[in-house]
XYZ file of C-alpha atoms in Angstrom:
433
model
C 0.020 0.053 -0.044
C 1.286 3.460 -0.921
C 2.356 5.838 1.913
C -0.658 8.197 1.535
C -2.961 5.296 2.114
C -1.297 3.732 5.198
C -3.389 5.651 7.605
C -6.638 4.137 6.469
C -8.220 0.852 7.890
C -10.130 -1.902 6.194
C -13.762 -2.500 6.704
C -13.139 -5.558 8.945
C -11.154 -3.057 11.423
C -14.097 -0.660 11.778
C -16.339 -1.173 14.960
C -17.851 2.299 15.236
C -17.987 5.851 13.658
C -15.161 6.846 15.854
C -12.793 4.303 14.382
C -13.214 5.618 10.762
C -9.857 7.469 9.825
C -9.676 10.473 7.739
C -8.421 10.163 4.246
C -5.887 13.001 4.757
C -4.253 14.481 7.864
C -5.431 17.947 6.615
C -9.125 17.622 7.514
C -10.125 21.111 6.623
C -12.889 22.162 5.998
C -14.110 19.263 8.220
C -17.473 18.051 8.666
C -20.470 19.493 10.248
C -20.666 19.471 14.032
C -23.553 17.187 15.036
C -25.063 20.075 17.140
C -25.767 21.959 14.037
C -28.016 19.226 12.609
C -29.847 18.772 15.908
C -30.612 22.543 15.969
C -31.654 22.684 12.353
C -34.133 19.565 12.981
C -35.747 21.085 15.981
C -36.417 24.259 14.226
C -38.081 22.437 11.422
C -40.578 20.615 13.721
C -43.506 22.715 14.378
C -44.275 23.136 18.191
C -41.010 21.700 19.510
C -38.670 24.090 21.486
C -34.944 23.587 22.413
C -32.458 24.460 24.865
C -28.832 24.101 23.742
C -26.324 23.868 26.508
C -22.671 24.772 25.698
C -19.705 27.115 25.688
C -20.137 30.570 24.075
C -18.455 29.345 20.661
C -21.241 26.627 20.570
C -24.012 29.005 21.179
C -22.654 31.722 18.805
C -22.166 29.010 16.023
C -25.727 27.868 16.667
C -27.071 31.260 16.034
C -25.514 31.404 12.631
C -27.849 28.926 11.212
C -30.612 29.207 13.753
C -30.735 33.143 14.289
C -34.115 33.512 16.014
C -34.861 32.638 19.556
C -38.632 32.337 18.702
C -40.018 30.101 15.939
C -42.978 30.833 13.645
C -45.530 29.029 15.757
C -44.349 30.436 19.161
C -41.511 27.830 19.694
C -38.548 28.841 21.743
C -35.062 28.124 20.882
C -32.910 29.176 23.828
C -29.246 28.909 24.656
C -27.501 28.081 27.808
C -23.977 29.447 28.089
C -21.949 27.600 30.643
C -19.898 29.813 32.991
C -16.301 28.920 34.463
C -18.020 27.490 37.551
C -20.211 25.248 35.743
C -17.525 23.944 33.551
C -15.977 22.417 36.609
C -18.960 21.753 38.846
C -21.610 21.086 36.429
C -24.806 23.059 35.358
C -27.675 21.052 37.024
C -29.391 23.789 38.787
C -29.045 26.320 36.175
C -30.405 24.079 33.449
C -33.453 22.971 35.683
C -34.221 26.675 36.247
C -33.962 27.355 32.563
C -36.397 24.580 31.937
C -38.870 26.129 34.211
C -38.669 29.503 32.628
C -39.174 27.972 29.178
C -42.260 26.327 30.468
C -43.641 29.628 31.738
C -42.732 31.417 28.606
C -45.026 28.913 26.600
C -42.844 25.955 25.327
C -45.054 22.919 24.752
C -42.048 20.289 24.798
C -38.413 20.822 24.798
C -35.437 18.985 23.368
C -32.243 19.696 25.469
C -29.224 19.614 23.228
C -25.959 18.971 25.077
C -22.632 19.871 23.296
C -18.978 18.922 23.875
C -18.340 20.243 27.366
C -21.387 18.942 29.308
C -20.776 15.613 27.467
C -16.975 15.912 28.427
C -17.668 16.527 32.214
C -20.269 13.893 32.342
C -23.365 16.041 33.111
C -26.204 13.552 34.034
C -28.900 15.230 31.897
C -31.099 12.048 32.214
C -31.072 12.560 36.047
C -31.687 16.361 35.526
C -34.743 15.581 33.621
C -35.979 12.926 35.973
C -35.744 15.174 38.843
C -37.463 18.275 37.169
C -40.042 16.385 35.034
C -42.508 16.114 38.032
C -42.402 19.926 38.386
C -43.237 20.536 34.786
C -46.456 20.012 32.772
C -44.470 19.624 29.615
C -42.240 16.822 28.329
C -38.540 17.148 27.922
C -36.123 14.953 26.056
C -32.351 15.331 25.679
C -29.581 14.389 23.259
C -25.799 14.253 23.878
C -23.760 15.266 20.922
C -20.347 15.892 22.034
C -18.273 15.986 18.867
C -15.412 14.074 20.304
C -17.921 11.139 20.516
C -19.627 11.938 17.253
C -17.083 12.812 14.706
C -19.415 13.605 11.972
C -22.798 15.175 11.296
C -25.172 12.161 10.820
C -25.227 11.502 14.501
C -26.887 15.022 14.965
C -29.735 13.623 12.776
C -30.125 10.136 13.898
C -29.659 10.691 17.644
C -31.984 13.704 17.585
C -34.716 11.702 15.878
C -34.274 8.850 18.238
C -34.537 11.320 21.209
C -37.936 12.263 20.131
C -39.443 9.031 21.369
C -39.214 10.529 24.823
C -41.720 12.982 23.771
C -44.243 10.366 22.533
C -47.299 9.124 24.428
C -48.875 5.766 24.305
C -51.951 5.548 22.163
C -54.775 3.354 21.030
C -53.607 1.620 17.882
C -55.273 2.783 14.690
C -55.619 -0.370 12.453
C -55.028 1.448 9.244
C -52.300 3.839 10.619
C -48.822 3.877 9.100
C -45.822 6.142 9.858
C -43.339 6.761 7.069
C -40.174 7.542 8.981
C -37.753 9.837 7.177
C -39.877 11.691 4.642
C -41.460 14.970 5.353
C -45.131 15.767 4.734
C -43.973 18.843 2.854
C -41.446 16.923 0.592
C -41.415 18.269 -2.998
C -37.897 17.673 -4.294
C -37.906 14.071 -3.660
C -40.099 11.910 -5.982
C -42.912 9.957 -4.126
C -42.166 6.261 -4.244
C -45.067 4.380 -5.994
C -45.676 2.194 -2.968
C -47.194 5.143 -0.921
C -50.079 5.985 -3.296
C -50.937 2.315 -3.598
C -51.165 2.007 0.159
C -53.394 5.087 0.366
C -55.633 3.762 -2.301
C -56.237 0.779 -0.176
C -57.474 2.792 2.694
C -54.277 3.138 4.821
C -53.672 6.444 6.551
C -49.867 7.558 6.058
C -48.286 9.956 8.457
C -44.936 11.312 7.330
C -42.442 11.821 10.167
C -39.216 13.912 9.548
C -38.109 17.491 9.846
C -41.007 19.454 8.448
C -43.772 17.356 10.627
C -45.257 18.820 13.677
C -44.717 17.906 17.323
C -48.364 16.662 17.444
C -47.653 14.090 14.845
C -44.542 12.887 16.805
C -46.541 12.650 19.952
C -49.353 10.425 18.523
C -46.965 8.356 16.375
C -47.249 5.320 18.551
C -50.814 4.797 17.336
C -49.585 3.453 14.139
C -49.780 -0.286 13.286
C -46.578 -0.047 11.304
C -43.542 2.033 10.656
C -41.997 2.162 7.271
C -38.288 3.407 7.329
C -37.138 5.369 4.294
C -34.038 7.013 5.847
C -30.963 5.793 7.760
C -31.372 8.690 10.043
C -34.772 7.303 11.220
C -33.866 3.580 11.556
C -32.689 4.250 15.385
C -36.235 5.904 15.927
C -38.009 2.858 14.511
C -35.850 0.535 16.601
C -36.678 2.481 19.813
C -40.426 2.828 18.970
C -40.668 -0.947 18.689
C -38.902 -1.324 21.951
C -40.970 1.345 23.854
C -44.305 0.984 22.204
C -44.342 -2.380 20.226
C -44.715 -0.671 16.826
C -43.029 -3.010 14.300
C -41.079 -1.676 11.316
C -40.101 -2.527 7.784
C -36.981 -0.803 6.423
C -36.884 0.135 2.671
C -33.982 2.441 2.661
C -31.349 -0.207 2.542
C -33.094 -2.322 -0.102
C -31.490 -2.170 -3.682
C -31.879 -5.572 -5.366
C -35.267 -6.701 -6.910
C -35.403 -9.675 -4.429
C -34.939 -7.403 -1.410
C -37.670 -5.030 -2.602
C -39.998 -7.856 -3.362
C -39.548 -9.245 0.143
C -40.133 -5.843 1.814
C -43.140 -5.054 -0.176
C -44.745 -8.556 0.348
C -44.265 -8.079 4.109
C -45.980 -4.689 4.028
C -48.854 -6.134 1.827
C -49.217 -9.103 4.246
C -49.519 -6.883 7.140
C -52.660 -5.402 5.646
C -54.012 -8.322 3.722
C -53.263 -6.712 0.359
C -52.098 -7.990 -2.961
C -49.181 -6.358 -4.929
C -49.761 -8.561 -7.912
C -49.460 -6.615 -11.076
C -49.219 -3.264 -9.264
C -45.478 -2.574 -9.742
C -44.797 -4.882 -12.668
C -43.589 -2.156 -15.053
C -40.973 -0.600 -12.679
C -40.053 -4.155 -11.380
C -39.476 -5.410 -14.992
C -37.288 -2.332 -15.853
C -35.199 -3.008 -12.648
C -34.574 -6.623 -13.736
C -33.461 -5.554 -17.249
C -31.178 -2.855 -15.787
C -29.608 -5.151 -13.266
C -28.742 -7.662 -16.120
C -27.317 -4.928 -18.282
C -25.321 -3.455 -15.503
C -24.040 -6.864 -14.474
C -22.912 -7.449 -18.131
C -21.105 -4.140 -18.480
C -19.910 -3.422 -15.057
C -18.775 -6.905 -13.824
C -15.230 -6.697 -12.550
C -14.944 -2.943 -12.491
C -12.944 -1.614 -9.442
C -14.424 1.438 -7.833
C -14.166 3.912 -5.124
C -17.214 5.425 -3.145
C -16.808 9.121 -2.263
C -18.918 11.858 -0.783
C -22.732 12.120 -0.897
C -23.532 8.451 -0.922
C -25.826 8.165 2.157
C -25.792 4.168 2.300
C -22.310 3.191 1.217
C -22.406 -0.372 2.697
C -25.901 -1.497 1.541
C -25.012 -0.031 -1.888
C -21.735 -1.847 -2.032
C -23.304 -5.126 -1.114
C -25.662 -4.713 -3.893
C -22.779 -3.807 -6.391
C -20.856 -6.888 -5.279
C -23.707 -9.408 -5.202
C -25.681 -8.296 -8.219
C -23.216 -6.538 -10.509
C -19.939 -8.340 -9.683
C -18.226 -5.030 -8.919
C -15.069 -4.766 -6.851
C -14.976 -2.041 -4.038
C -11.610 -0.530 -3.354
C -12.334 2.288 -0.916
C -15.519 3.589 0.737
C -16.177 6.840 2.191
C -18.331 6.656 5.287
C -19.683 9.549 7.352
C -21.230 7.134 9.916
C -21.118 3.609 11.089
C -24.669 2.563 11.876
C -25.582 -0.387 14.250
C -26.935 -2.442 11.142
C -23.822 -1.635 9.178
C -22.218 -4.538 11.097
C -24.414 -7.041 9.110
C -23.486 -5.422 5.811
C -19.855 -5.379 6.739
C -19.948 -9.093 7.543
C -21.810 -9.860 4.185
C -19.161 -7.931 2.036
C -16.454 -9.846 3.853
C -18.093 -13.151 3.118
C -18.020 -12.036 -0.536
C -14.289 -11.918 -0.347
C -13.776 -8.185 -0.126
C -12.296 -5.964 2.540
C -12.190 -2.489 1.136
C -10.330 0.467 2.684
C -12.619 2.856 4.693
C -12.133 6.549 5.377
C -13.863 9.998 5.848
C -13.117 12.248 2.887
C -13.268 15.792 4.361
C -10.840 17.648 2.201
C -12.420 17.101 -1.092
C -9.732 19.086 -3.051
C -6.943 16.850 -2.138
C -8.708 13.463 -2.176
C -8.761 12.837 -5.842
C -4.900 12.564 -6.258
C -4.907 10.014 -3.458
C -7.862 8.069 -4.748
C -6.069 7.826 -8.081
C -3.368 5.819 -6.427
C -5.700 2.947 -6.095
C -6.180 2.856 -9.961
C -9.971 2.549 -9.812
C -12.023 2.029 -13.048
C -14.882 3.882 -11.644
C -15.622 6.630 -8.976
C -19.155 6.875 -7.355
C -20.203 9.899 -5.417
C -19.021 13.449 -5.449
C -15.583 15.057 -5.973
C -14.776 18.508 -7.676
C -12.745 18.389 -10.806
C -13.047 14.751 -11.861
C -13.654 15.359 -15.501
C -10.247 14.444 -16.710
C -9.742 11.305 -14.454
C -11.622 7.847 -14.423
C -15.321 8.114 -14.975
C -17.597 9.141 -12.137
C -21.157 8.533 -11.104
C -22.102 11.726 -9.569
C -24.973 13.289 -7.621
C -25.734 10.008 -5.822
C -27.371 12.049 -2.926
C -30.055 12.940 -5.330
C -31.461 9.300 -4.206
C -31.726 10.237 -0.702
C -35.395 9.575 0.621
C -36.191 7.576 -2.370
C -36.921 3.806 -2.086
C -38.145 0.861 -4.069
C -37.816 -0.328 -7.652
C -37.779 3.419 -8.796
C -34.785 4.272 -6.817
C -32.735 1.163 -8.064
C -33.633 1.956 -11.670
C -32.531 5.289 -11.313
C -29.067 4.490 -9.656
C -28.592 1.889 -12.402
C -29.327 4.291 -15.172
C -26.908 6.709 -13.803
C -24.273 4.085 -13.491
C -24.758 2.790 -16.965
C -24.688 6.198 -18.415
C -21.392 7.114 -16.760
C -19.567 3.835 -17.967
C -21.009 4.008 -21.390
C -20.061 7.643 -21.944
C -16.583 7.174 -20.751
C -13.619 6.897 -23.254
C -11.879 4.904 -20.716
C -14.077 2.089 -21.540
C -15.035 2.783 -25.319
C -11.653 3.569 -26.495
C -9.461 0.827 -25.615
C -9.946 0.993 -21.977
C -10.001 -2.263 -19.613
C -13.705 -3.015 -20.324
C -15.870 -2.866 -23.319
C -19.414 -1.540 -23.232
C -22.604 -2.209 -24.990
C -25.423 0.226 -25.785
C -28.606 0.129 -23.579
């Protein structure tokens, strides 16, 4: 292995997000602080207030992207700045007083967001909330987001969504109620998967839970008979809702192959005694055709995964098992609990790719070229004169089902077919589609 790659680890060596090394020692401009994601999410949930606890630099940074202490519907987004005494002895009393003031000022529910210093000194916010909850008529949840434990931004999303379970209340189950976890009710830029109109036509009531939904929607979410997960950021929420309220879930965000999608759709249909026969035939047949074409054209291609690929391990498993492609290096922003199963499957297939975080996109390309890949997948600037790239993969975030797989395969085939690397004497030949 060349010297610039020696700092990296193989997938088999990664056990958590903290273990993912940076591709380069110069990590500027770095990744987003998870606190930022939590603040943005809270601001986008109508009716939910927040109390961010941290040092002056944390609170100042928070105001850059969340500039107003009041929301459009009367929400409160307050900042609690630690003084020197609290940094040493803790902020228990001050935070409890702040929560009381927020309730008096009109907050309906509060998410307490703890940053690095409270996490570092071991402030017991679970104990704080247990002690103060009996004195409040509103519910309070908390999330710990010290960046030294959460190296990248996804934790700010999935841990915040998971924390919202504490604001939920047990409900009488609605037999036709389904939560779609990871899609906003106001979503416009992401195409609606064909599955959801099918479910609605058959009398199911869909509730979309993501930033953009309301606090009321989250509070009554346990009334659903099923959760359908369409985002990795809401998988932990689904798991916790199953544990706390017994709401089962089916995940679609990690299904790429026709067989995986078939199985998930059949499980959903069985839950409500529905039949999918003939409903999705057109897009399913297209997926089978595209999978066959991609397997013929892309078999044996060595590739690297770069930025803006939200599910690197499920996608890599799909590329290996269905297309016969060979992973060399994977950029991973986060290592989710379910990623252990995908890593195991990838290893069983005979591959153990390098894993890293690409955070300095302007120096990454030169290093990735040392691996001599045939193909790049994801985002990097200035890739036109190198090996072919499948770009804009983050366009598929929030999409699921046959339609998502079809779009991914079309983009993959387009990149390979257009590249002179393959069509003019390159390692692999291509055929038209």
